[in-house]
Coordinates of C-alpha atoms and ligand atoms in Angstrom, one line a residue:
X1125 CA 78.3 92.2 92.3
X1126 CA 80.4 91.3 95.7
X1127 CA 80.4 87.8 97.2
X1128 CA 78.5 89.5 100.4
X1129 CA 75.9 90.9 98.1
X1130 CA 72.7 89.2 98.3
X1131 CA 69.2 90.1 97.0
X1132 CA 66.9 91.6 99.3
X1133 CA 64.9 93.4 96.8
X1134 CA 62.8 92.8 93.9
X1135 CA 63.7 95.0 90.9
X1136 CA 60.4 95.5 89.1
X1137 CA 60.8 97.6 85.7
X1138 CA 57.8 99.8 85.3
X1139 CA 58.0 100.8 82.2
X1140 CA 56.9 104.3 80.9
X1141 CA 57.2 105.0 77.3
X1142 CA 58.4 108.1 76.5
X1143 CA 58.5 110.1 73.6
X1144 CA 60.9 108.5 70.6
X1145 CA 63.5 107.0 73.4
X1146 CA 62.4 104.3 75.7
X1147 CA 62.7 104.8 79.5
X1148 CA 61.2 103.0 82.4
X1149 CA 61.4 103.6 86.0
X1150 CA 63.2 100.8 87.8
X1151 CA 62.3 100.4 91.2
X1152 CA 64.7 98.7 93.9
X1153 CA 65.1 98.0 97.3
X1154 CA 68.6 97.7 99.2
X1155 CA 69.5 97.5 103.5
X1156 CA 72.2 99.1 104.6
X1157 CA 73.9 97.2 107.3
X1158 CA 75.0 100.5 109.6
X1159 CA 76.1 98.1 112.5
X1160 CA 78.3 96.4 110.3
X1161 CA 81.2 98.2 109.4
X1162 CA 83.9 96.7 107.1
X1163 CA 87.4 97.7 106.0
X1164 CA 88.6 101.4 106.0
X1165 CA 88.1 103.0 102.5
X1166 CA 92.0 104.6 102.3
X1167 CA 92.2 107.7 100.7
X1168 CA 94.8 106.7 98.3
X1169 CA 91.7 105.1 96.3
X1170 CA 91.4 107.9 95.0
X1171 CA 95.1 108.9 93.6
X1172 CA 96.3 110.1 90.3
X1173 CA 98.5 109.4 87.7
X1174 CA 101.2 112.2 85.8
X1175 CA 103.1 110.9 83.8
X1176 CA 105.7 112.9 81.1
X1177 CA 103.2 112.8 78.1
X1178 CA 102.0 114.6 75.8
X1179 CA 100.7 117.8 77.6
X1180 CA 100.1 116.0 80.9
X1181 CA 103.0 117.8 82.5
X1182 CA 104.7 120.4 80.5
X1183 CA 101.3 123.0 79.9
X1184 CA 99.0 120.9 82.2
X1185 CA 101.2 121.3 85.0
X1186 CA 104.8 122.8 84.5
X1187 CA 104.1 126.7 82.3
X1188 CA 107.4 128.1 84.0
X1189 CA 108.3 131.1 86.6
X1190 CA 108.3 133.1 83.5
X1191 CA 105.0 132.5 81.7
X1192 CA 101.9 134.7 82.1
X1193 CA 99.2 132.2 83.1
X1194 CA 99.8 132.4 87.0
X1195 CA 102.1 129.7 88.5
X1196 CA 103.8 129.5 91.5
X1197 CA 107.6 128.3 90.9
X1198 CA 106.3 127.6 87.7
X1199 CA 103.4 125.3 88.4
X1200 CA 100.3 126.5 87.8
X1201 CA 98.0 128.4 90.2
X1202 CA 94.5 127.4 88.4
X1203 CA 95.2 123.2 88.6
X1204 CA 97.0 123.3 91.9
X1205 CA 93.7 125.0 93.3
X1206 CA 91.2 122.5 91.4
X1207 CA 93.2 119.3 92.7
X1208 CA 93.5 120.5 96.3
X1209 CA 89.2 120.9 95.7
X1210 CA 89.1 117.1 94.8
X1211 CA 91.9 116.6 98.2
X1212 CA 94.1 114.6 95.5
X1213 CA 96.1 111.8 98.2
X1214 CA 98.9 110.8 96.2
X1215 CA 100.4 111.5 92.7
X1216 CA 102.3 108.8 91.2
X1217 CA 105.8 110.5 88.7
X1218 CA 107.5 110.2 86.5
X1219 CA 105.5 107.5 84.3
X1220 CA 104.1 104.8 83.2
X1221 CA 106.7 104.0 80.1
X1222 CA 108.3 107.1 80.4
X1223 CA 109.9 106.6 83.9
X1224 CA 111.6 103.2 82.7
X1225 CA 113.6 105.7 80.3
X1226 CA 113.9 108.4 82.7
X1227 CA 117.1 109.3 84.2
X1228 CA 116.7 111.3 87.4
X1229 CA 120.3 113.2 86.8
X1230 CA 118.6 115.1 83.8
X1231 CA 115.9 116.8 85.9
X1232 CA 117.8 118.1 88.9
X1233 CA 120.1 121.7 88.6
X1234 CA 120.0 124.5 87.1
X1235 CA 116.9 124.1 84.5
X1236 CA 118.8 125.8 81.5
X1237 CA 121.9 123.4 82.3
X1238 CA 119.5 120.4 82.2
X1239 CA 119.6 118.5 78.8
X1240 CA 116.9 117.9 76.2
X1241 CA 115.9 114.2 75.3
X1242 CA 114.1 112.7 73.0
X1243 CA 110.4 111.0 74.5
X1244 CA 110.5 107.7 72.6
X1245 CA 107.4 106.6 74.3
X1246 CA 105.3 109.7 73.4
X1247 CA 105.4 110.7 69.9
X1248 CA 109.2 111.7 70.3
X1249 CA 108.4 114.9 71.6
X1250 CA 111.1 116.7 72.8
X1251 CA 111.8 116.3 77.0
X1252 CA 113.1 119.4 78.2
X1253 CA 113.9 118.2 82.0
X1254 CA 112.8 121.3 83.0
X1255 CA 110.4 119.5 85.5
X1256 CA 112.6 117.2 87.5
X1257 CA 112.3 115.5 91.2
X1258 CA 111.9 119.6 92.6
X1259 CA 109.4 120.8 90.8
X1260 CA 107.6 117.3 90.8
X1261 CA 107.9 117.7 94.8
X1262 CA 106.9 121.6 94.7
X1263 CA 103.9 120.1 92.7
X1264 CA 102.9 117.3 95.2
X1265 CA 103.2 119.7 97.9
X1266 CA 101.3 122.6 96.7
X1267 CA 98.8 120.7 95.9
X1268 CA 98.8 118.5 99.6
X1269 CA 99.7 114.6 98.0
X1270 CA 102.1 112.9 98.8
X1271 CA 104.3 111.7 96.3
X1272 CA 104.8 108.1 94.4
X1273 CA 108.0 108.5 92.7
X1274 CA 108.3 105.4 90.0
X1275 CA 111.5 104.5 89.1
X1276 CA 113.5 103.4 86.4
X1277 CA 114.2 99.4 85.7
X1278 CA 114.4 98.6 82.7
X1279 CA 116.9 100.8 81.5
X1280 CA 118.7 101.4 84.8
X1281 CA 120.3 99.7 87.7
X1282 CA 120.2 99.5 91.4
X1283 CA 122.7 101.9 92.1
X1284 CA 120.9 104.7 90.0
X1285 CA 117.7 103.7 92.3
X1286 CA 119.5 103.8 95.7
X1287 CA 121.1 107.5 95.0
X1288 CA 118.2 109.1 93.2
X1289 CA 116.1 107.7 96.9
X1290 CA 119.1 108.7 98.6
X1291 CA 119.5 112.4 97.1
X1292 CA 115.3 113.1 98.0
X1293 CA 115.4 111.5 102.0
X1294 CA 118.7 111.6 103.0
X1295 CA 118.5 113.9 106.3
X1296 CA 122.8 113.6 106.8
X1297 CA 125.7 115.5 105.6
X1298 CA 126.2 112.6 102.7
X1299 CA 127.2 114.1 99.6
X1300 CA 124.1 113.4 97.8
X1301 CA 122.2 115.3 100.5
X1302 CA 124.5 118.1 99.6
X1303 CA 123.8 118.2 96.5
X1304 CA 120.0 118.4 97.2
X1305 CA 120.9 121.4 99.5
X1306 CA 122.6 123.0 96.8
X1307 CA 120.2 122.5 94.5
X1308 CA 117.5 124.4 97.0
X1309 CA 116.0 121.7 99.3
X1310 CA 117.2 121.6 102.5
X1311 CA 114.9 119.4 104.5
X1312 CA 114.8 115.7 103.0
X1313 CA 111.6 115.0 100.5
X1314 CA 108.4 113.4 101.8
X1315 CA 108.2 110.1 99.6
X1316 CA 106.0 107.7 101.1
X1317 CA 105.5 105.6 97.8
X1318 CA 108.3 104.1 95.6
X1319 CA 107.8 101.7 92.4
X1320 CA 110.1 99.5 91.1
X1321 CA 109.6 99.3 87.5
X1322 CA 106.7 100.1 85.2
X1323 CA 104.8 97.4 83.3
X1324 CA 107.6 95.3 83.3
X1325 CA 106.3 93.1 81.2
X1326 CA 106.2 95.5 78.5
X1327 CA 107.4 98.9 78.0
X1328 CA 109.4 98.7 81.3
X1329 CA 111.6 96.0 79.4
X1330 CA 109.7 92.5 78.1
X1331 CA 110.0 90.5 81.0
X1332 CA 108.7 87.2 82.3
X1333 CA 107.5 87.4 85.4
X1334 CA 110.5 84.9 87.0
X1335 CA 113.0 87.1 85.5
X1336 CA 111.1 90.7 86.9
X1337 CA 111.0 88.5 90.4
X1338 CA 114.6 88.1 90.7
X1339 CA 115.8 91.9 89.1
X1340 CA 112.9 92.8 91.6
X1341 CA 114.8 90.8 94.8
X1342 CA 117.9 92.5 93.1
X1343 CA 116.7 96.2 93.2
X1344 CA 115.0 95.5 96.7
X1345 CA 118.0 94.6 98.1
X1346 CA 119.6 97.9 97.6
X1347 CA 116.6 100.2 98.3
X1348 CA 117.7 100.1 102.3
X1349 CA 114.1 100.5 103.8
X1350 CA 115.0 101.8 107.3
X1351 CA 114.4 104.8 109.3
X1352 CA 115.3 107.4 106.2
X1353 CA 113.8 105.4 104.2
X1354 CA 110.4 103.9 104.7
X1355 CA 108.5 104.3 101.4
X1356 CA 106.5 101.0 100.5
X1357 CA 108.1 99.1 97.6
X1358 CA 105.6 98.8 94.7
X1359 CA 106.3 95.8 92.6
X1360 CA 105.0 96.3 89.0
X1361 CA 102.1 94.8 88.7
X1362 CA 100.1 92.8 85.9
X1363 CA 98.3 93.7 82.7
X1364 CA 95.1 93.5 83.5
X1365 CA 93.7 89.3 83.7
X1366 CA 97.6 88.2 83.6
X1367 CA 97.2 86.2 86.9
X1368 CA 100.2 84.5 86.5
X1369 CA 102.1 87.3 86.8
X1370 CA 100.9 88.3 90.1
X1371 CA 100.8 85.0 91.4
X1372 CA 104.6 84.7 90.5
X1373 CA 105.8 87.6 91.3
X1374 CA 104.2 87.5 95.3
X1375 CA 104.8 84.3 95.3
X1376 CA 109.2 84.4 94.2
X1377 CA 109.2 88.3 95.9
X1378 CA 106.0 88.7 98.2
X1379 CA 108.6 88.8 101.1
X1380 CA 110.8 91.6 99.7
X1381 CA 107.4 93.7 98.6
X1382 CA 104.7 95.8 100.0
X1383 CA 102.8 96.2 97.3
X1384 CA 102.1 95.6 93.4
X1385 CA 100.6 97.1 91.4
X1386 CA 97.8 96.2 88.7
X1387 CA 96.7 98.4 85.7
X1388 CA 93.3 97.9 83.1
X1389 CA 92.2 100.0 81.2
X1390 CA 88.8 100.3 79.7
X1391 CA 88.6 100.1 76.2
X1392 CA 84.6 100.6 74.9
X1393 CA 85.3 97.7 71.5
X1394 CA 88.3 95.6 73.4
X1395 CA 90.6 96.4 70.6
X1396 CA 93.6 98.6 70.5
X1397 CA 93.5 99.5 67.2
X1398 CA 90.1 101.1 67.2
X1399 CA 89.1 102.1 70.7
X1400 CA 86.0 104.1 70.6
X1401 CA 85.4 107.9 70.2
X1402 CA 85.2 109.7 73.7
X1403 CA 82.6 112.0 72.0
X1404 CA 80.0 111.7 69.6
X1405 CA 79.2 108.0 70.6
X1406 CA 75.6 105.9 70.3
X1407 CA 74.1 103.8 73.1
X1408 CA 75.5 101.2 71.7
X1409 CA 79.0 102.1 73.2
X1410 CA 78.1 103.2 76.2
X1411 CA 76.8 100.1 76.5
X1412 CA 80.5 98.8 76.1
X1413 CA 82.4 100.9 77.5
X1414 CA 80.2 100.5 81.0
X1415 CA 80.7 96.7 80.1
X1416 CA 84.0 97.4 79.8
X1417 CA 84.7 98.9 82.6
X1418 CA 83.2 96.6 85.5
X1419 CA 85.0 93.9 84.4
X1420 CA 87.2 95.8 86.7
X1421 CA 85.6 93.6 89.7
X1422 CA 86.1 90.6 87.8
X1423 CA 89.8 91.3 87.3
X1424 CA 89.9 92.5 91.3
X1425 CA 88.6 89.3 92.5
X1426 CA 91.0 87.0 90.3
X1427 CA 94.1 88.9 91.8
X1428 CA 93.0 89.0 95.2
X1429 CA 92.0 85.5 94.8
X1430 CA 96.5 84.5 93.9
X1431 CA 97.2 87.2 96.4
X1432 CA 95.2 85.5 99.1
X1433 CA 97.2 82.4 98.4
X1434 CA 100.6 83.8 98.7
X1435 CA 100.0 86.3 101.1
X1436 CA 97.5 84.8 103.4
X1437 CA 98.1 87.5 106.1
X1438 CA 97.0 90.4 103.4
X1439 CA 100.5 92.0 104.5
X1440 CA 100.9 93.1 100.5
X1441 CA 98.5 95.8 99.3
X1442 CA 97.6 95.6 95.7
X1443 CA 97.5 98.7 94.1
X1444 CA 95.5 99.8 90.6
X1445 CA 97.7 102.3 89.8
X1446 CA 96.9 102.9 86.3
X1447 CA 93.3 102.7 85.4
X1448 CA 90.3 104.8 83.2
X1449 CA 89.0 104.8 79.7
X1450 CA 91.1 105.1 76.9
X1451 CA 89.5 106.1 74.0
X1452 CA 90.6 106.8 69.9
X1453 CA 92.4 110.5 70.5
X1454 CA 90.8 113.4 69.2
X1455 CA 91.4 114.3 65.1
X1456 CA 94.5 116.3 64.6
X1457 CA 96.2 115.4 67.9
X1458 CA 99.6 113.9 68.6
X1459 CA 98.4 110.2 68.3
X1460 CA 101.2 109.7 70.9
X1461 CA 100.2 112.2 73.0
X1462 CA 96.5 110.3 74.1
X1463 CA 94.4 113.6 74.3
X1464 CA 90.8 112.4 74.5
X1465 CA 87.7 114.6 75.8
X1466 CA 85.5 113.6 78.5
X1467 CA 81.7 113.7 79.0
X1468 CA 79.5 112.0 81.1
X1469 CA 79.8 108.7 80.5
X1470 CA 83.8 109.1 82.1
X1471 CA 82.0 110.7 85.3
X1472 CA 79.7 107.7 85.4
X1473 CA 82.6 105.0 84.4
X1474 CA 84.5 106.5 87.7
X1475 CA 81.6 106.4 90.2
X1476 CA 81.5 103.2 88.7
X1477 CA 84.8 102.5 89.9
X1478 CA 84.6 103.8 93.1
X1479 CA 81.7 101.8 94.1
X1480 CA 83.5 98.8 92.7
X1481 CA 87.3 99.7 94.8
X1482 CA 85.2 100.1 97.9
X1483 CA 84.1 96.5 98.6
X1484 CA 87.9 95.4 97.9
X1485 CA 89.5 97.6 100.3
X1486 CA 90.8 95.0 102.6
X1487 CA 93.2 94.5 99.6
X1488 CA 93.0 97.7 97.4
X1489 CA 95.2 100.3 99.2
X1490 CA 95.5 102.6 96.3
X1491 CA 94.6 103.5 92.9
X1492 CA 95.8 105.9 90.6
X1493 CA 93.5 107.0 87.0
X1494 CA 95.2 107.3 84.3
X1495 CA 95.9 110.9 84.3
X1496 CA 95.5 114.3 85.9
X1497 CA 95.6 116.6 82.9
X1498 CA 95.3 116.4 79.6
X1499 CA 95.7 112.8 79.1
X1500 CA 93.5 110.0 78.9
X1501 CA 90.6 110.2 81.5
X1502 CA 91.9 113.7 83.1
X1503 CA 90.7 115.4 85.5
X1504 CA 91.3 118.7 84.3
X1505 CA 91.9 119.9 80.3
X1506 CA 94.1 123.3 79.1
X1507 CA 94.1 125.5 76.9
X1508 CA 96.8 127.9 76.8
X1509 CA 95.2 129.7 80.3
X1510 CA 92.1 128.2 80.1
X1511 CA 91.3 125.2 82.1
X1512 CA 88.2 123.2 82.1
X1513 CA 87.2 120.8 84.8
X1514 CA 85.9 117.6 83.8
X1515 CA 82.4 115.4 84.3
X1516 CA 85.7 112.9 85.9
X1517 CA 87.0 115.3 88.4
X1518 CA 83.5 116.5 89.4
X1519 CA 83.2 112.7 89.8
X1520 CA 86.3 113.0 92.4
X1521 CA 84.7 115.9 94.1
X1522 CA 81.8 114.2 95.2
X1523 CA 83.2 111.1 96.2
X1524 CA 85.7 113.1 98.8
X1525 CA 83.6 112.0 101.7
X1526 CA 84.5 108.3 101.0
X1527 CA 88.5 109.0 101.9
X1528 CA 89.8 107.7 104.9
X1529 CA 85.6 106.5 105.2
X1530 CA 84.6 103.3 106.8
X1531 CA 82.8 100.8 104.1
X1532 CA 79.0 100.0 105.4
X1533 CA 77.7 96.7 103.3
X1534 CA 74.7 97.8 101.2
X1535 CA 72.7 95.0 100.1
X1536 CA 70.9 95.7 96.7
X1537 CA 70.8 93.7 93.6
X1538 CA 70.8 95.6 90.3
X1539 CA 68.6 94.5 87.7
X1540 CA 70.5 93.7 84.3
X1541 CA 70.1 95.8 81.5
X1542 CA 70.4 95.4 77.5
X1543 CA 71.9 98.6 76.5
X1544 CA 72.6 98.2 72.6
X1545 CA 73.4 95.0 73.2
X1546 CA 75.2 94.7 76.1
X1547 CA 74.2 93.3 79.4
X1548 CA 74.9 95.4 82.2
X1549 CA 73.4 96.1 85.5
X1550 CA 71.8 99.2 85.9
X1551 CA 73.7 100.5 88.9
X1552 CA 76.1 99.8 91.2
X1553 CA 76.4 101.2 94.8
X1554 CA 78.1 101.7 97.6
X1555 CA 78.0 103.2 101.1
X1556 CA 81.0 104.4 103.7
X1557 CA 80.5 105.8 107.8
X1558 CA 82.9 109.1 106.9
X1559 CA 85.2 110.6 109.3
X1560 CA 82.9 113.6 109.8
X1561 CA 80.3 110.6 111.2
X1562 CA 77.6 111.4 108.7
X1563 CA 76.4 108.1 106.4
X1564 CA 77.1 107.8 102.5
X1565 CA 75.2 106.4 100.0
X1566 CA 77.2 106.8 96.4
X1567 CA 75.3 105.6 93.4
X1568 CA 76.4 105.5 89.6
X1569 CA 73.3 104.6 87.4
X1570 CA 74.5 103.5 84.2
X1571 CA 70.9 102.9 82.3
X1572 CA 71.0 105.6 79.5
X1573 CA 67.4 106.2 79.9
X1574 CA 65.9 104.0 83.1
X1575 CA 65.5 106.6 85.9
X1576 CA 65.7 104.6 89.4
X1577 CA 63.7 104.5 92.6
X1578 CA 66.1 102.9 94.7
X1579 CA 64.6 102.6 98.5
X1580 CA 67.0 101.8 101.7
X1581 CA 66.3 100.2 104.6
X1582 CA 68.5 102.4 106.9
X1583 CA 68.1 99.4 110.1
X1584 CA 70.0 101.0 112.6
X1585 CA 71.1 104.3 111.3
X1586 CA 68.7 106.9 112.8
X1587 CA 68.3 109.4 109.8
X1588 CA 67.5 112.7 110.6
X1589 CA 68.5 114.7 107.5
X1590 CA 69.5 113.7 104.1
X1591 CA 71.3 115.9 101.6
X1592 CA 73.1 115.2 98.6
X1593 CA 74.6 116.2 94.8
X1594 CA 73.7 114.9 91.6
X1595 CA 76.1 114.9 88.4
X1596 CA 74.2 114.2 84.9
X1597 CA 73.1 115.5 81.4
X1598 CA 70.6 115.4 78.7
X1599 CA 73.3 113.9 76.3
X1600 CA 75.5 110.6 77.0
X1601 CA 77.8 112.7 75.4
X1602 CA 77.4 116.1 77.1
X1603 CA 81.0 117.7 78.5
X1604 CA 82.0 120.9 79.6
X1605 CA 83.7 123.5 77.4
X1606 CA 86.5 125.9 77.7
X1607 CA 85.8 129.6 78.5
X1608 CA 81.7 128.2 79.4
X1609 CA 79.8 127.3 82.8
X1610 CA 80.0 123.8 83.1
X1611 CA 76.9 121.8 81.8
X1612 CA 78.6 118.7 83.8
X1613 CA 78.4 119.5 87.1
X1614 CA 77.3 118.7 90.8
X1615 CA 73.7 120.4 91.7
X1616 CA 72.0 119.8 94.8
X1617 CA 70.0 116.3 94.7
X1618 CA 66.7 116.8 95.3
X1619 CA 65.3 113.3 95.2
X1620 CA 65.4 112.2 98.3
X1621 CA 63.2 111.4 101.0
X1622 CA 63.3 110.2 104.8
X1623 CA 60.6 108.3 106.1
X1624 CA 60.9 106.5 109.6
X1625 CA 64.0 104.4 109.0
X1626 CA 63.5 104.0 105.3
X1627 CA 65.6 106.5 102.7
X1628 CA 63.8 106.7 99.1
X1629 CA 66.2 108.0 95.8
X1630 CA 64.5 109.2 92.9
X1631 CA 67.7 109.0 90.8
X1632 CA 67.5 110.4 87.5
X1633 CA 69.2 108.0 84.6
X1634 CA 73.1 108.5 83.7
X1635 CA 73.8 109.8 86.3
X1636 CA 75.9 109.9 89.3
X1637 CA 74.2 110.6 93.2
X1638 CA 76.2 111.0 96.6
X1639 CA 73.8 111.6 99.4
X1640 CA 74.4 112.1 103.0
X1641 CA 72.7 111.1 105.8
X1642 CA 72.6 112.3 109.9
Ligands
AHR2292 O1 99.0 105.8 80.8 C1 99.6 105.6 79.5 C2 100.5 104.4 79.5 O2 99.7 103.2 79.7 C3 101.5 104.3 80.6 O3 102.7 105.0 80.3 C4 101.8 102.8 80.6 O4 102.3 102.4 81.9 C5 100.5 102.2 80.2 O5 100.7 101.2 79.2

């Protein structure tokens, strides 16, 4: 739990045996600080990741002017109406490993003009180019993001970089502006957000982090932030509890950078190799994969900590732009193309999350999960013109209220837990003043079978009404199906209950509760 956390309330387990599985009630008491507010909750928390992969673009997003599922310019209809539901922020493009390959002259023109490569990263699939900077743009703006355009380092230089940001803002009469008229755009692209590199220290071309701090300096000093151009500079950020590398890389570059970027991702056993099912799983990995995943605060902390050193003034945002489970994909898939399902447990590993990214937010500007459709921990899957929306994205719906939200402290201590052998606390929390002035409480309980009486002292919020949505199951496992009524999805909550200036939850197990309160 946070530093600021302390414990104001006994947890006492009152166990009720149930039968075959055991389940107890555990009953805890939290304050909510309302005259307290902390640091704004950005909405770019709660950004996404596309990256050209598997079917994460080409089907997920891109069918084509010509196809029969209904697009607009070729992007479909169906997923640019689900995202604008969850009020995606921000969609970072091209990749991940892919953009450190990508060159930005292949996906602009005339699409049957545009050439075909070869996806090295991604089972070698075939990259038509079809969807380029415009239809990446078309995308961003249909659905109402704004757009994070990564570019390439490892395999490029800075004069690719400074014409490929020139061609998308340029406002003048500039050649490269041209060309972007010509090619259909008159009016310079939005682009707020621009990476430099991808995992750097990897797929974005094995470096040490003194050597990505000077090419860093190098690219920087041709990117010309200035009145055209004043997209923050992403640095690429650390695997997961590589400290040095951030502390290097702020420390040789902090001055030239606005932000870096970090990316973890939750893998139930730890190793590659064998990650875990997404479906079919035993308590046991839930257990891990919830361990798993809130090492996430852990990993925040020891970042912040370096960054706090070098960049005392918290002028540098550090952003977790590539985060989520990542699971062994399903039989008969692409291996390269990472297609996993998603049930439950993902909706309750990203409330998870989100209650963890909003007690950093002084630091944490942004984060992207690892990605929109049909990859990894997506939002949304397809299925020729079938879509199904996630136990994840439903996650994303109900947590809208928390963008551009104030954080409130909540104090609460969660009792651990053995869940198969792991040690985890039952729930985590959080709680954010939104901009529509109403009070939210977000809870994930993780227990597999402990339902939760959680009350709140509400001290000087004056509760009148209290509303709210719960997300759960029967099954850990339970996920919605194409072409069927989801089984995982919000329902009014109906556990909760106002007395005087105390708030009492009656919070089912694995589950996932956003309440509410006026
Ligand atoms: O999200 C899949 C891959 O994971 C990304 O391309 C890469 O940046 C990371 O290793």
């Amino acid at each position: 739990m946070a530093k600021a956390t302390k414990v104001l309330g006994a947890a006492i387990a009152a166990l009720a045996m149930t039968a075959g599985a055991r389940a107890a009630e555990l009953t805890v008491s939290a304050t909510l600080k309302a005259d307290q507010p902390g640091a704004p909750i950005s909405r770019y928390i709660y950004g996404q990741f596309s990256e050209h992969l598997g079917a994460g673009i080409y089907d997920g997003v891109w069918v084509g002017p010509d196809s029969k599922i209904p697009n607009v310019r070729g992007i479909r209809a169906d997923v640019v109406t689900a995202l604008k539901d969850i009020h995606v922020p921000v969609i970072r493009w091209p990749g991940g490993c892919f953009a450190d390959e990508y060159r930005w002259r292949d996906g602009i023109g005339p699409r049957d003009k545009r050439p075909s490569r070869k996806n090295n990263w991604w089972g070698g699939s075939p990259e038509t180019n079809a969807f380029g900077t415009h239809e990446f743009m078309d995308f961003a703006e249909q659905v109402g993001a704004d757009p994070y355009v990564s570019i390439n380092v490892g395999s490029s230089n800075p004069t690719e970089m400074r014409e490929w940001i020139e061609y998308m803002i340029s406002p003048g009469e500039d050649t490269l502006a041209q060309e972007r008229r010509a090619n259909g755009r008159d009016k310079p692209f939005n682009v707020p957000f621009i990476g430099i590199g991808n995992e750097s220290w990897g797929c974005g071309g094995e470096m040490t982090p003194e050597y990505y701090a000077n090419e860093y300096r190098r690219f920087s000093a041709f990117f010309h932030k200035n009145d055209d151009n004043k997209a923050v500079r992403v640095g690429s950020g650390a695997n997961s509890f590589d400290v040095n590398w951030t502390d290097v890389v702020t420390r040789n570059a902090g001055k030239q950078m606005d932000a870096i970027s970090l990316h973890y991702y939750t893998i139930p056993t730890g190793d590659w190799k064998k990650k875990g099912a997404a479906t079919g799983f035993d308590k046991a990995a839930w257990g891990k994969t919830l361990a798993q995943t809130l090492r996430m605060e852990d990993l925040l902390q020891k970042h912040i900590a370096v960054m706090d050193k070098n960049d005392p003034k918290k002028r540098i945002g550090l952003y977790v732009d590539e985060w989520g489970a990542w699971y062994d994909v399903e039989a008969g898939t692409n291996p390269g193309h990472l297609y996993q399902l998603n049930t439950l447990r993902d909706g309750v590993v990203a409330a998870a999350n989100f209650n963890i990214f909003h007690r950093y937010t002084e630091r944490v500007k942004m984060t992207n999960i690892a990605q929109t459709i049909n990859v990894l921990q997506a939002m949304i899957l397809t299925q020729g013109e079938k879509i199904v929306l996630t136990p994840t994205y439903y996650a994303y719906k109900m947590y809208v209220p928390f963008q551009d939200s104030t954080a409130i402290p909540l104090d609460v201590v969660a009792p651990q837990i053995d869940v198969g052998g792991s040690k985890i606390p039952a729930f985590n929390a959080s709680a954010a003043k939104g901009k529509d002035g109403k009070t939210y409480i977000a809870i994930a309980n993780m227990a597999p079978d402990d339902s939760l009486k959680l009350s709140v002292a509400l001290g000087a919020l004056k509760a009148k009404a209290v509303s709210g949505q719960v997300l759960t199951a029967d099954k850990m496992d339970a996920m919605n199906a194409f072409g069927a009524k989801p089984v995982v999805a919000p329902v009014a909550f109906k556990g909760a209950k106002l007395s005087g200036d105390k708030l009492t939850l009656d919070i089912p197990s694995k589950s996932v509760v956003v309440v509410a309160v006026e």
